[in-house]
Amino acid sequence: MSASTSPLRVVVVDDHQLFRAGVRAELADVCTVVGEAATPATAVAVIADRTPDVVLLDVHLPDGGGVAVLEGLRAAGQAPPVLALSVSDAAEDVVPMIRAGALGYVTKTIETSELVHALQTVAAGDAYFSPRLAAFVLQAFSVQAPSQVSAPGLEALTPREREVLHHLARGYAYKQIGSRLGISARTVESHVGAVLRKLQLSSRHEVTHWAASHGLIAGHDDDERDA
Amino acid sequence: MSTEPIPGMTPERVAAFNLDRQQWLFGLAGLTLVAALAVALAPGAPSVLIVLLAVAGVAAAGIELGPAAARLLWRRRSLLIVVVIALLAVVWVVIGLTSASGQWTSYLPRFANGTPFPFLLYEPDGQVGATSWPWRVAGLPLLPMLIGALSAAGGLVLVADAVRVQIGLAGPPRSLWRSLTQTPTRGGRTMVRAIPGVALIGVATFLAMSLTSRYIGDREADPLLATILTLGIGGWAAFVIASPVAVGLALRLDVDKAGTAREEERRRFAAHLHDSVLQTLALIQRQAHDPAAVAKLARRQEHALRAWMAGETDLASATLASAVRDAVAEVEDDYDLTVELTAIGDTRLDSRGEEFVSAAREALRNAARHAPGVAVYVFLDIGPVGAELFVRDNGPGFDFGAVPAERRGLRDAVIGRMAFAGGSASVESTPGEGTEVALRLPINGKGR
C-alpha cells in the first residue's frame, strides 16, 4: 500500500454507535471520518452531501441492510467506492453486497492495518478480495453450490479467473499469485476486476429479487442464523 | 332476618340455613311458578288465571330480586345467555297456553298412528293468531325457530367456552367474545359453562326434532322416518360440538409441544451462554490488565460463538468443517496464533475425515512453530469430488527438499497420514515466500 498524500475521507455506515466511534478512533491516523449514518436513508443523504473517497458499509442495517444503501446510491446516481463489512461471515450476507456494487468485504474483527489497506484499495477503485470473500465468490459461481449461495444469472468464470480466486482464498497476495501463475500482478488485478463485473453485471432487479427471496432485504439480524 | 335458636344446630349450621328476605321471596316465587305450571298443565285448567298468578309471583319476587339479579347477571354474563333463552321460552309457553285455552293436548305433535310425539310444540294451525306474529313470519313458525336457534348458538358458545378454558385456549384476552362471556384464560369452573351449554343444545335439538316431526306427523310420515330424522339432527349436533373440541385438542397438543421445545431451546441457550460467554467475560474482567490475554480470550470466544450460531457445535464435530474449525481453534490457543479460516461446503465426518483433520492440525502446528507471528490462512474447500485444505503462511519459508530431516513432522504426520487415508499432501515452500501445505482427500478414495 502506498501512503496517501491526503487522508482518505470516509463515511461510516453502521447502526452501532459504539462501532462507529471505534472505527473513527482507529482510523484517525490515516483517514478522516467525514460522516456517519445508522440507516440506509440517512446513509444515502450523508454520502451525497459529503462525497467521501470511500464508504465503510455494514451489511446488517435496519430497513433493508447494506444492499438497500447500495441500491439507494445507485438510484441517486452516486457511485462512491464501498467497502462492506459485517460481524457475520455468511456467504449469503456477503455475496449480495458485492453483487449490488460493493468493491470489497471485510469482517469486523479485521486488524486496523488491514482495514486501512482495504479502504485504500477500494478508494482507488480496485476490488478488495479478502481470502474469505474470494472463497464465497468462488462458491457463488459454483454450479454445485447449495441454492442459498449460488446466484442465478451468473456468467461462468474462466479457468484462469477460478485459479486466481482459489489462490486469493488460500491467502496469496496479487504479486504472489502473479508469480505463481506466470502473469503480472496487474493482470491478476484485472482478473479480479472481471470477476467483480460478472457478479455485478446482472440486472439490479435480479439481485433484488434474489436477495429478497433469500430474506436478505426484508430483515437483517434474524437472517444471520439462517445459514 | 332474626333467627330462632334451634336445638342441635351449631351457629355455623344456623348461619348456613339463615335465609334473608330476598331468598324467602325468591323461594316463594319459585314455588308459585311451579304450582302455576302444575295447574296449567292439567287438562281443562283455566290457564289465563294461572298465568296471571305466575306473572304476579315472578313480579313480586322481581321487585325485590331484580337489582340483585341484574348485578349477578352482569357479573356472570355467561348466565345471561341462559336467562334470555329461558325468558323467550317462558313467553312462548305463556302465549301458547293463552291462545290454546286449555286445548293444549291437541297441539302435541303426533306420529301417523296418533301417538303424541314426546315433545311439546305450540303451533296452533287454524287457531287464533295462527297466521300472525309471533307464530308465523313468511309461513315459518318464528318463535320456536328463534328459541331453537338461540339455544343452539348459546349452548355451543358455552360448551366451546368450557372446552377452551379446559384446554387453555381461551383466545386473546380482550376479544369481544371473551368480554361477552367472561371466559377466563385458564382455570375457572368449566362445569358452570358446560352443563347449561349441553342443556341448551339439548333444548335446541328437541325443538328442532319436534318442529320437523310435527310436519312429518301432519303428513302421516311413519315413525321410522321421524326417528331417523331425530338421530340425524342429534348426530349433526354431536358433530358441531365435537369438531371444535377435536380441533382444540389437536391445537393444545401442538401448543404443548411447541412450548416444550421453546423451553428446551431456552434452557440450552442459557446453559451455553453460561458455560461460554459468561465464563469468558469473567476471565476478561480478571485479566483486564493484560490486553493480549483479553484479545485472545475475546477471539477464542468469538470463534466458539460463531460456530455455535452456525449450528456446528451441536453436531460436536460430526462434520468435517466443524472438526477442522475445532482443530484450528485448538492450535490458535496452543500457539497464540491468529488463523484466518475460510470454509466452503461441508460433509459428514468419517474415519478418513478424521485422518484429514489430524493432518491439518499437524500442518497448522508446523506453521505455528516455523512461522511465528505471521498470518496463517486456512482454506477448506469441500466439494462434490472431495475435500481440499490449504494451510498457508507468509513466514520465512524453506527448501523442503534440502532439509528433510528437520521436517519429520510434515513427512510423517501430514504426508504419511494423508496417504494412509487414501488422499495426498504436498508441501510447497520457497525461502522468503512462505509455505503452503495442501491436503487432498478424494471422496471415493480408499484408506489403507
XYZ file of C-alpha atoms in Angstrom:
675
model
C 0.000 0.000 0.000
C 1.243 3.430 -0.741
C 0.996 6.259 1.747
C -1.651 8.694 0.573
C -0.744 12.331 0.362
C -4.019 13.489 1.867
C -6.011 11.415 4.364
C -8.851 9.328 2.955
C -12.286 10.825 3.509
C -14.525 8.061 4.832
C -18.229 7.788 5.626
C -19.018 5.052 8.148
C -22.474 3.473 7.919
C -23.271 1.221 10.859
C -26.216 1.078 13.230
C -23.977 0.538 16.249
C -22.819 3.879 17.583
C -20.023 2.208 19.557
C -18.660 0.598 16.449
C -18.692 3.887 14.533
C -16.852 5.581 17.385
C -14.335 2.737 17.457
C -13.659 2.973 13.737
C -13.299 6.731 13.948
C -10.656 6.385 16.652
C -8.918 3.507 14.894
C -8.647 5.252 11.568
C -7.744 8.650 12.998
C -4.124 8.476 11.811
C -4.835 7.643 8.192
C -8.402 8.636 7.420
C -10.876 11.360 8.210
C -14.334 10.160 9.025
C -16.374 12.892 7.329
C -19.784 11.414 8.032
C -21.669 8.732 9.898
C -25.060 7.163 9.362
C -27.100 4.453 11.003
C -29.859 3.808 8.463
C -29.961 3.412 4.688
C -31.952 6.618 4.210
C -29.580 8.815 6.192
C -26.617 6.990 4.676
C -27.610 7.916 1.137
C -28.171 11.542 2.162
C -24.908 11.810 4.104
C -22.915 10.225 1.287
C -24.450 12.533 -1.300
C -23.642 15.510 0.923
C -20.054 14.642 1.868
C -18.874 12.868 -1.328
C -16.354 10.677 0.521
C -13.436 8.846 -1.069
C -14.781 5.585 0.293
C -17.778 4.298 2.243
C -17.434 1.701 5.000
C -20.818 -0.011 4.960
C -22.237 -2.502 7.439
C -24.082 -5.429 5.855
C -26.679 -5.575 8.620
C -28.679 -2.388 8.905
C -32.302 -1.728 9.735
C -34.652 -1.081 6.783
C -33.071 -3.280 4.166
C -29.434 -3.669 5.129
C -26.355 -2.583 3.252
C -27.907 -3.737 -0.016
C -30.551 -1.008 0.400
C -27.825 1.620 0.764
C -26.082 0.398 -2.384
C -29.341 0.486 -4.299
C -30.191 3.908 -2.905
C -26.812 5.210 -4.042
C -27.295 3.734 -7.477
C -30.756 5.287 -7.732
C -29.344 8.645 -6.624
C -26.637 8.458 -9.270
C -23.918 8.242 -6.653
C -21.073 5.819 -7.134
C -18.544 6.143 -4.331
C -16.392 3.059 -3.747
C -17.913 0.928 -1.000
C -16.195 -1.494 1.349
C -18.695 -3.820 3.028
C -18.176 -5.199 6.488
C -20.154 -7.346 8.898
C -19.861 -9.318 12.087
C -21.023 -12.494 10.463
C -19.238 -14.114 7.611
C -22.011 -15.961 5.890
C -21.773 -16.167 2.126
C -25.407 -15.185 1.710
C -24.717 -11.903 3.521
C -21.616 -11.055 1.608
C -22.241 -12.047 -1.978
C -25.377 -9.849 -2.414
C -23.383 -6.836 -1.207
C -20.768 -7.421 -3.853
C -23.431 -8.055 -6.464
C -25.125 -4.789 -5.504
C -21.919 -2.851 -6.067
C -19.565 -3.089 -3.087
C -15.923 -3.391 -4.134
C -14.779 -5.419 -1.166
C -15.715 -7.138 2.032
C -14.096 -7.497 5.451
C -15.264 -8.804 8.826
C -15.444 -6.511 11.838
C -12.641 -8.393 13.565
C -10.170 -7.263 10.901
C -6.933 -5.702 12.145
C -6.654 -1.952 11.759
C -3.748 -2.077 9.324
C -5.637 -4.486 7.111
C -8.765 -2.355 7.294
C -6.782 0.690 6.220
C -5.275 -1.300 3.362
C -8.717 -2.481 2.282
C -10.096 1.079 2.426
C -7.201 2.389 0.350
C -7.568 -0.384 -2.211
C -11.284 0.206 -2.585
C -10.884 4.003 -2.601
C -8.546 3.564 -5.566
C -11.390 1.825 -7.375
C -9.910 -1.658 -7.103
C -11.589 -4.710 -5.681
C -10.513 -5.842 -2.248
C -10.940 -9.590 -2.077
C -10.149 -10.977 1.343
C -9.491 -14.729 1.315
C -12.931 -15.243 2.752
C -14.660 -13.140 0.121
C -12.755 -14.945 -2.611
C -13.960 -18.269 -1.224
C -17.563 -17.082 -1.060
C -17.447 -15.725 -4.582
C -15.940 -18.990 -5.762
C -18.819 -20.752 -4.092
C -21.368 -18.397 -5.653
C -20.070 -19.274 -9.095
C -20.004 -22.979 -8.362
C -22.833 -24.855 -10.036
C -22.933 -27.473 -7.306
C -23.201 -24.937 -4.521
C -26.301 -25.015 -2.370
C -29.060 -22.794 -3.732
C -28.723 -20.337 -0.851
C -25.339 -19.253 -2.085
C -25.234 -19.887 -5.789
C -26.814 -16.987 -7.571
C -28.785 -17.174 -10.805
C -27.781 -15.471 -13.997
C -24.051 -15.580 -13.440
C -21.695 -15.854 -16.349
C -19.284 -18.718 -15.704
C -15.751 -17.990 -14.550
C -12.861 -18.737 -16.859
C -10.380 -21.340 -15.572
C -7.848 -18.571 -15.008
C -10.291 -16.464 -13.015
C -11.158 -19.505 -10.944
C -7.473 -20.129 -10.349
C -6.940 -16.545 -9.236
C -9.885 -16.697 -6.843
C -8.655 -20.012 -5.478
C -5.264 -18.505 -4.737
C -6.881 -15.496 -3.109
C -8.905 -17.812 -0.889
C -5.680 -19.522 0.123
C -4.256 -16.200 1.287
C -1.920 -15.297 -1.566
C -1.278 -11.669 -2.422
C -1.715 -10.427 -6.007
C 2.030 -10.359 -6.560
C 2.474 -13.908 -5.294
C -0.392 -15.125 -7.453
C 1.150 -13.413 -10.436
C 4.496 -15.085 -9.977
C 2.882 -18.486 -9.346
C 0.736 -18.245 -12.451
C 3.406 -16.576 -14.567
C 1.455 -13.383 -15.084
C 1.832 -9.842 -13.805
C 0.184 -8.586 -10.630
C -1.708 -6.128 -12.816
C -3.169 -9.000 -14.820
C -4.223 -10.690 -11.582
C -5.978 -7.494 -10.634
C -7.748 -7.339 -13.967
C -8.941 -10.920 -13.491
C -10.353 -9.958 -10.094
C -12.000 -6.939 -11.710
C -13.528 -9.216 -14.342
C -14.951 -11.493 -11.640
C -16.401 -8.467 -9.889
C -18.053 -7.265 -13.100
C -19.517 -10.700 -13.752
C -21.048 -10.572 -10.295
C -22.393 -7.057 -10.745
C -23.414 -7.236 -14.387
C -26.709 -8.991 -13.819
C -29.612 -6.618 -13.642
C -30.484 -4.765 -10.488
C -33.902 -6.362 -10.469
C -32.390 -9.780 -10.456
C -30.189 -9.044 -7.483
C -33.049 -7.511 -5.599
C -35.234 -10.472 -6.336
C -32.541 -12.924 -5.360
C -31.750 -11.092 -2.145
C -35.426 -10.786 -1.258
C -36.077 -14.435 -1.955
C -33.324 -15.284 0.484
C -34.670 -12.970 3.137
C -31.723 -10.628 2.864
C -33.644 -7.460 2.263
C -36.693 -7.840 4.483
C -34.915 -8.365 7.795
C -31.367 -8.082 8.945
C -30.215 -9.558 12.222
C -32.511 -12.547 12.136
C -31.052 -13.719 8.922
C -27.647 -14.224 10.375
C -28.575 -17.580 11.733
C -30.390 -18.815 8.678
C -27.295 -20.076 7.046
C -83.819 -11.826 59.453
C -83.804 -12.837 63.093
C -83.035 -16.444 63.861
C -84.589 -18.637 66.496
C -82.117 -20.946 68.230
C -82.720 -24.493 67.063
C -81.531 -27.367 69.272
C -78.603 -29.365 67.837
C -77.577 -26.657 65.398
C -74.149 -25.084 65.636
C -74.005 -21.362 64.865
C -72.311 -22.177 61.532
C -75.107 -24.505 60.515
C -77.643 -21.950 61.596
C -75.878 -19.352 59.503
C -75.953 -21.697 56.520
C -79.710 -22.038 56.814
C -80.228 -18.419 57.588
C -82.270 -17.069 54.711
C -82.618 -13.382 54.164
C -85.709 -11.654 52.856
C -84.673 -11.863 49.238
C -84.097 -15.565 49.461
C -87.538 -16.083 51.042
C -89.165 -14.113 48.277
C -87.177 -15.975 45.683
C -88.243 -19.304 47.128
C -91.841 -18.166 47.273
C -91.788 -17.004 43.676
C -90.283 -20.310 42.587
C -92.937 -22.277 44.395
C -95.665 -20.093 42.864
C -94.258 -20.733 39.425
C -94.081 -24.486 39.932
C -97.611 -24.546 41.262
C -98.870 -22.410 38.377
C -97.236 -24.703 35.838
C -98.618 -27.796 37.534
C -102.139 -26.416 37.453
C -101.758 -25.087 33.921
C -100.642 -28.449 32.610
C -103.768 -30.142 33.899
C -106.391 -30.606 31.137
C -109.142 -28.040 31.125
C -107.397 -25.689 33.531
C -108.295 -22.002 33.371
C -104.912 -21.128 32.016
C -105.268 -17.342 31.838
C -105.780 -17.172 35.581
C -102.864 -19.458 36.242
C -100.583 -17.434 34.025
C -101.616 -14.252 35.764
C -100.845 -15.866 39.085
C -97.418 -16.924 37.852
C -96.656 -13.490 36.446
C -97.717 -11.901 39.722
C -95.410 -14.240 41.622
C -92.457 -13.510 39.369
C -93.178 -9.786 39.506
C -93.348 -9.805 43.298
C -90.045 -11.601 43.503
C -88.587 -9.445 40.761
C -89.190 -6.173 42.614
C -87.049 -7.427 45.416
C -84.704 -9.619 43.438
C -84.417 -7.524 40.282
C -81.423 -5.354 41.188
C -79.598 -8.274 42.779
C -80.324 -10.453 39.759
C -79.163 -7.720 37.421
C -75.921 -7.410 39.354
C -75.461 -11.171 39.342
C -76.097 -11.376 35.607
C -73.676 -8.544 34.949
C -71.012 -10.304 36.967
C -71.684 -13.661 35.329
C -72.572 -12.692 31.824
C -72.419 -16.257 30.571
C -75.615 -16.807 32.578
C -77.258 -14.043 30.553
C -77.416 -16.304 27.531
C -79.314 -18.939 29.515
C -81.638 -16.371 31.058
C -82.522 -14.685 27.759
C -83.355 -18.021 26.189
C -85.337 -19.093 29.257
C -87.359 -15.855 29.130
C -88.115 -16.441 25.454
C -89.256 -19.957 26.286
C -91.500 -18.598 29.058
C -93.044 -16.120 26.622
C -93.614 -18.967 24.200
C -95.274 -21.128 26.837
C -97.422 -18.241 28.040
C -98.628 -17.314 24.564
C -99.177 -20.956 23.745
C -101.189 -21.511 26.890
C -103.321 -18.412 26.479
C -104.126 -18.965 22.825
C -104.686 -22.675 23.195
C -107.163 -22.040 26.012
C -106.804 -25.383 27.627
C -106.818 -27.387 24.433
C -103.068 -27.897 24.600
C -103.102 -31.642 24.124
C -104.382 -31.263 20.581
C -101.248 -29.365 19.686
C -98.846 -32.107 20.650
C -97.081 -33.390 17.595
C -98.166 -36.868 16.734
C -96.898 -39.718 14.726
C -99.034 -41.039 11.893
C -100.618 -43.643 14.153
C -101.829 -40.944 16.548
C -99.190 -41.368 19.249
C -98.152 -37.947 20.533
C -94.560 -37.084 19.875
C -92.989 -36.710 23.293
C -92.088 -33.057 22.934
C -94.192 -30.011 23.439
C -94.853 -27.885 20.425
C -97.247 -24.999 20.287
C -98.065 -24.165 16.770
C -101.796 -23.565 16.628
C -102.552 -24.103 12.966
C -106.022 -22.762 12.268
C -106.264 -21.306 15.750
C -106.454 -17.721 16.895
C -103.383 -15.793 15.830
C -102.049 -18.655 13.783
C -101.237 -16.509 10.787
C -99.837 -13.548 12.657
C -96.677 -12.732 14.565
C -95.135 -14.236 16.638
C -96.452 -17.518 15.358
C -95.603 -17.213 11.744
C -93.387 -15.000 9.691
C -93.332 -15.769 5.985
C -95.008 -19.069 6.719
C -92.369 -20.193 9.201
C -93.024 -20.844 12.893
C -90.827 -17.986 14.047
C -90.772 -18.145 17.806
C -89.930 -21.844 18.193
C -87.310 -21.474 15.489
C -85.858 -18.399 17.183
C -85.709 -20.144 20.527
C -84.164 -23.204 18.930
C -81.537 -21.177 17.089
C -80.694 -19.087 20.153
C -80.491 -22.193 22.308
C -78.205 -23.903 19.854
C -75.982 -20.851 19.484
C -75.865 -20.142 23.207
C -75.230 -23.775 24.024
C -72.412 -24.008 21.508
C -70.899 -20.798 22.878
C -70.969 -22.124 26.418
C -69.657 -25.561 25.510
C -66.940 -24.090 23.338
C -66.010 -21.751 26.191
C -65.841 -24.643 28.603
C -63.641 -26.563 26.208
C -61.409 -23.567 25.586
C -60.999 -22.948 29.301
C -60.372 -26.624 29.942
C -57.603 -26.911 27.367
C -56.210 -23.444 27.945
C -57.017 -21.904 24.594
C -59.244 -19.012 25.547
C -58.114 -16.653 22.831
C -56.774 -13.115 23.176
C -57.746 -11.531 26.482
C -59.578 -8.510 25.067
C -61.659 -10.134 22.354
C -65.348 -9.290 22.069
C -66.134 -12.922 22.652
C -64.394 -13.072 25.962
C -65.683 -9.779 27.271
C -69.176 -11.082 26.494
C -68.804 -14.497 28.059
C -66.123 -13.533 30.610
C -64.135 -16.610 29.785
C -61.073 -16.812 31.991
C -57.797 -17.671 30.300
C -57.110 -20.648 32.458
C -58.689 -22.437 35.410
C -62.179 -21.328 36.311
C -65.052 -23.709 36.715
C -65.711 -25.259 33.361
C -68.834 -27.072 34.569
C -70.551 -23.708 35.101
C -70.435 -23.308 31.337
C -70.503 -26.892 30.146
C -73.698 -28.058 31.866
C -76.006 -25.188 30.803
C -74.366 -25.349 27.407
C -75.151 -29.019 26.933
C -78.667 -28.427 28.273
C -79.273 -25.630 25.783
C -78.005 -27.724 22.903
C -80.355 -30.442 24.103
C -83.269 -27.982 24.105
C -82.380 -26.845 20.616
C -82.156 -30.408 19.384
C -85.520 -31.302 20.897
C -87.124 -28.216 19.396
C -85.699 -28.985 16.009
C -86.878 -32.558 16.252
C -90.371 -31.628 17.356
C -90.654 -28.957 14.675
C -89.707 -31.349 11.948
C -91.631 -34.268 13.388
C -94.689 -32.056 13.608
C -94.688 -31.619 9.882
C -93.836 -35.219 9.296
C -96.633 -36.198 11.678
C -99.094 -33.957 9.874
C -98.198 -35.545 6.601
C -98.580 -39.005 8.032
C -94.989 -39.988 7.769
C -94.003 -43.162 9.559
C -92.269 -43.178 12.971
C -89.138 -44.686 11.423
C -88.556 -41.566 9.329
C -89.069 -39.349 12.390
C -86.580 -41.459 14.325
C -84.019 -41.299 11.525
C -84.500 -37.545 11.340
C -84.081 -37.261 15.093
C -80.902 -39.322 15.017
C -79.646 -37.271 12.105
C -80.158 -33.999 13.925
C -78.598 -35.472 17.041
C -75.615 -36.607 15.017
C -75.277 -33.183 13.462
C -75.351 -31.557 16.888
C -72.731 -34.021 18.127
C -70.570 -33.219 15.129
C -70.926 -29.487 15.677
C -69.896 -29.851 19.293
C -67.193 -32.429 18.727
C -65.350 -30.737 15.894
C -64.200 -27.662 17.842
C -63.268 -29.952 20.702
C -61.189 -32.156 18.431
C -59.545 -29.179 16.753
C -58.921 -27.607 20.140
C -57.317 -30.751 21.500
C -55.094 -31.065 18.452
C -54.094 -27.408 18.827
C -53.412 -27.924 22.503
C -51.077 -30.800 21.699
C -49.229 -28.590 19.210
C -49.037 -25.717 21.670
C -47.695 -28.022 24.364
C -45.140 -29.454 22.015
C -44.026 -26.018 20.834
C -43.886 -24.777 24.404
C -41.712 -27.700 25.466
C -39.422 -27.189 22.504
C -39.143 -23.468 23.241
C -38.364 -24.109 26.876
C -35.724 -26.665 25.952
C -34.232 -24.238 23.465
C -34.126 -21.508 26.074
C -32.511 -23.793 28.631
C -29.949 -24.925 26.103
C -29.263 -21.318 25.180
C -28.877 -20.236 28.796
C -26.616 -23.177 29.606
C -24.455 -22.449 26.618
C -24.157 -18.740 27.366
C -23.281 -19.528 30.945
C -20.587 -22.021 30.022
C -19.083 -19.900 27.321
C -19.768 -16.190 27.164
C -20.210 -15.540 30.869
C -17.108 -17.540 31.729
C -15.119 -15.619 29.181
C -16.430 -12.281 30.427
C -15.422 -13.230 33.948
C -11.951 -14.186 32.732
C -11.671 -10.913 30.825
C -12.570 -8.937 33.941
C -9.824 -10.679 35.879
C -7.250 -10.143 33.159
C -8.174 -6.605 32.256
C -4.584 -5.518 32.893
C -3.299 -7.800 30.117
C -4.570 -6.600 26.731
C -3.028 -9.532 24.887
C -4.791 -12.053 27.097
C -8.062 -10.160 26.760
C -7.766 -10.100 22.985
C -7.009 -13.808 22.924
C -9.957 -14.626 25.153
C -12.266 -12.473 23.078
C -11.101 -14.068 19.859
C -11.491 -17.555 21.237
C -14.988 -16.776 22.448
C -15.837 -15.194 19.127
C -14.840 -18.396 17.334
C -16.879 -20.536 19.680
C -19.950 -18.327 19.498
C -19.769 -18.079 15.741
C -19.551 -21.824 15.370
C -22.390 -22.268 17.815
C -24.572 -19.749 15.946
C -23.836 -21.578 12.734
C -25.214 -24.691 14.410
C -21.955 -26.527 14.198
C -21.216 -27.080 17.854
C -24.302 -29.181 18.328
C -23.011 -31.609 15.827
C -19.896 -31.889 18.033
C -17.510 -32.284 15.151
C -19.928 -34.518 13.332
C -18.944 -32.743 10.139
C -15.597 -32.238 8.501
C -15.793 -28.427 8.512
C -16.628 -28.236 12.211
C -13.808 -30.682 13.034
C -11.361 -28.518 11.086
C -12.729 -25.450 12.873
C -12.119 -27.134 16.225
C -8.598 -28.114 15.218
C -7.837 -24.547 14.111
C -9.156 -23.142 17.384
C -7.090 -25.649 19.311
C -3.843 -24.710 17.569
C -4.685 -20.998 17.893
C -4.994 -21.453 21.630
C -1.892 -23.612 21.975
C 0.412 -21.383 19.968
C -1.116 -17.945 20.392
C -1.575 -17.827 16.664
C -4.097 -16.000 14.511
C -5.544 -18.119 11.754
C -7.809 -16.801 9.037
C -10.060 -19.756 8.337
C -12.413 -19.910 5.400
C -14.515 -22.976 4.767
C -16.952 -23.620 1.981
C -19.108 -26.717 1.798
C -19.298 -29.482 4.354
C -19.634 -33.211 4.641
C -20.091 -35.912 7.229
C -17.037 -36.770 9.290
C -15.826 -40.343 8.847
C -12.610 -42.089 9.829
C -10.810 -40.868 6.719
C -12.028 -37.373 7.501
C -10.575 -37.691 10.994
C -7.187 -38.526 9.500
C -7.605 -35.491 7.259
C -8.300 -33.285 10.277
C -5.313 -34.712 12.169
C -3.082 -33.977 9.212
C -4.493 -30.445 9.032
C -3.774 -29.957 12.726
C -0.152 -31.067 12.234
C 0.270 -28.763 9.262
C -1.034 -25.860 11.344
C 1.273 -26.705 14.231
C 4.130 -26.794 11.795
C 3.218 -23.336 10.532
C 2.903 -22.049 14.088
C 6.328 -23.415 15.011
C 8.211 -22.246 11.958
C 6.423 -19.057 11.077
C 5.600 -17.497 14.443
C 3.817 -14.194 14.479
C 2.746 -14.123 10.847
C -0.693 -14.515 9.389
C -1.763 -18.077 8.655
C -4.527 -18.740 6.179
C -6.558 -21.926 6.073
C -8.860 -22.526 3.161
C -11.082 -25.585 3.362
C -12.955 -26.385 0.186
C -15.314 -29.316 0.426
C -16.920 -30.085 -2.908
C -18.664 -32.977 -4.578
C -15.409 -34.686 -5.573
C -13.619 -34.373 -2.268
C -12.076 -32.106 0.316
C -9.088 -29.813 -0.118
C -7.366 -27.909 2.646
C -4.639 -25.330 2.263
C -2.537 -24.134 5.174
C -0.580 -21.120 4.080
C 1.734 -18.866 5.979
C 3.689 -15.810 4.958
C 6.620 -16.940 7.066
C 10.284 -17.323 6.116
C 9.735 -20.465 4.060
C 12.332 -23.153 3.493
C 13.693 -25.521 0.916
C 11.668 -28.627 1.544
C 13.986 -30.912 -0.418
C 17.102 -29.657 1.288
C 16.114 -30.139 4.890
C 14.088 -33.301 5.090
C 15.457 -34.478 8.403
C 14.127 -31.485 10.284
C 10.713 -31.810 8.703
C 9.802 -35.168 10.021
C 6.651 -33.664 11.405
C 5.425 -32.808 7.967
C 6.682 -36.023 6.377
C 5.094 -38.408 8.842
C 2.270 -36.562 10.425
C 0.962 -34.913 7.315
C 2.092 -36.676 4.173
C 2.086 -40.167 5.717
C -1.275 -39.636 7.305
C -2.894 -38.407 4.117
C -1.515 -41.346 2.164
C -2.907 -43.665 4.827
C -6.313 -42.062 4.471
C -6.241 -42.517 0.715
C -5.526 -38.908 -0.041
C -2.447 -36.882 -0.761
C -0.484 -33.982 0.647
C 2.005 -31.622 -0.864
C 4.313 -29.036 0.631
C 5.351 -26.010 -1.283
C 7.835 -23.618 0.149
C 10.235 -21.072 -1.187
C 12.638 -19.265 1.088
C 11.239 -15.802 1.646
C 7.895 -16.636 0.071
C 6.204 -18.563 2.842
C 4.916 -22.100 2.926
C 1.778 -23.812 1.787
C 0.693 -27.300 2.755
C -2.104 -28.697 0.622
C -4.156 -31.703 1.697
C -6.469 -33.519 -0.696
C -8.955 -36.200 0.177
C -10.977 -37.523 -2.754
C -14.454 -38.574 -1.792
C -14.133 -42.063 -3.240
C -10.510 -42.698 -2.278
C -9.759 -45.762 -0.207
C -7.948 -45.688 3.073
C -5.297 -48.273 3.724
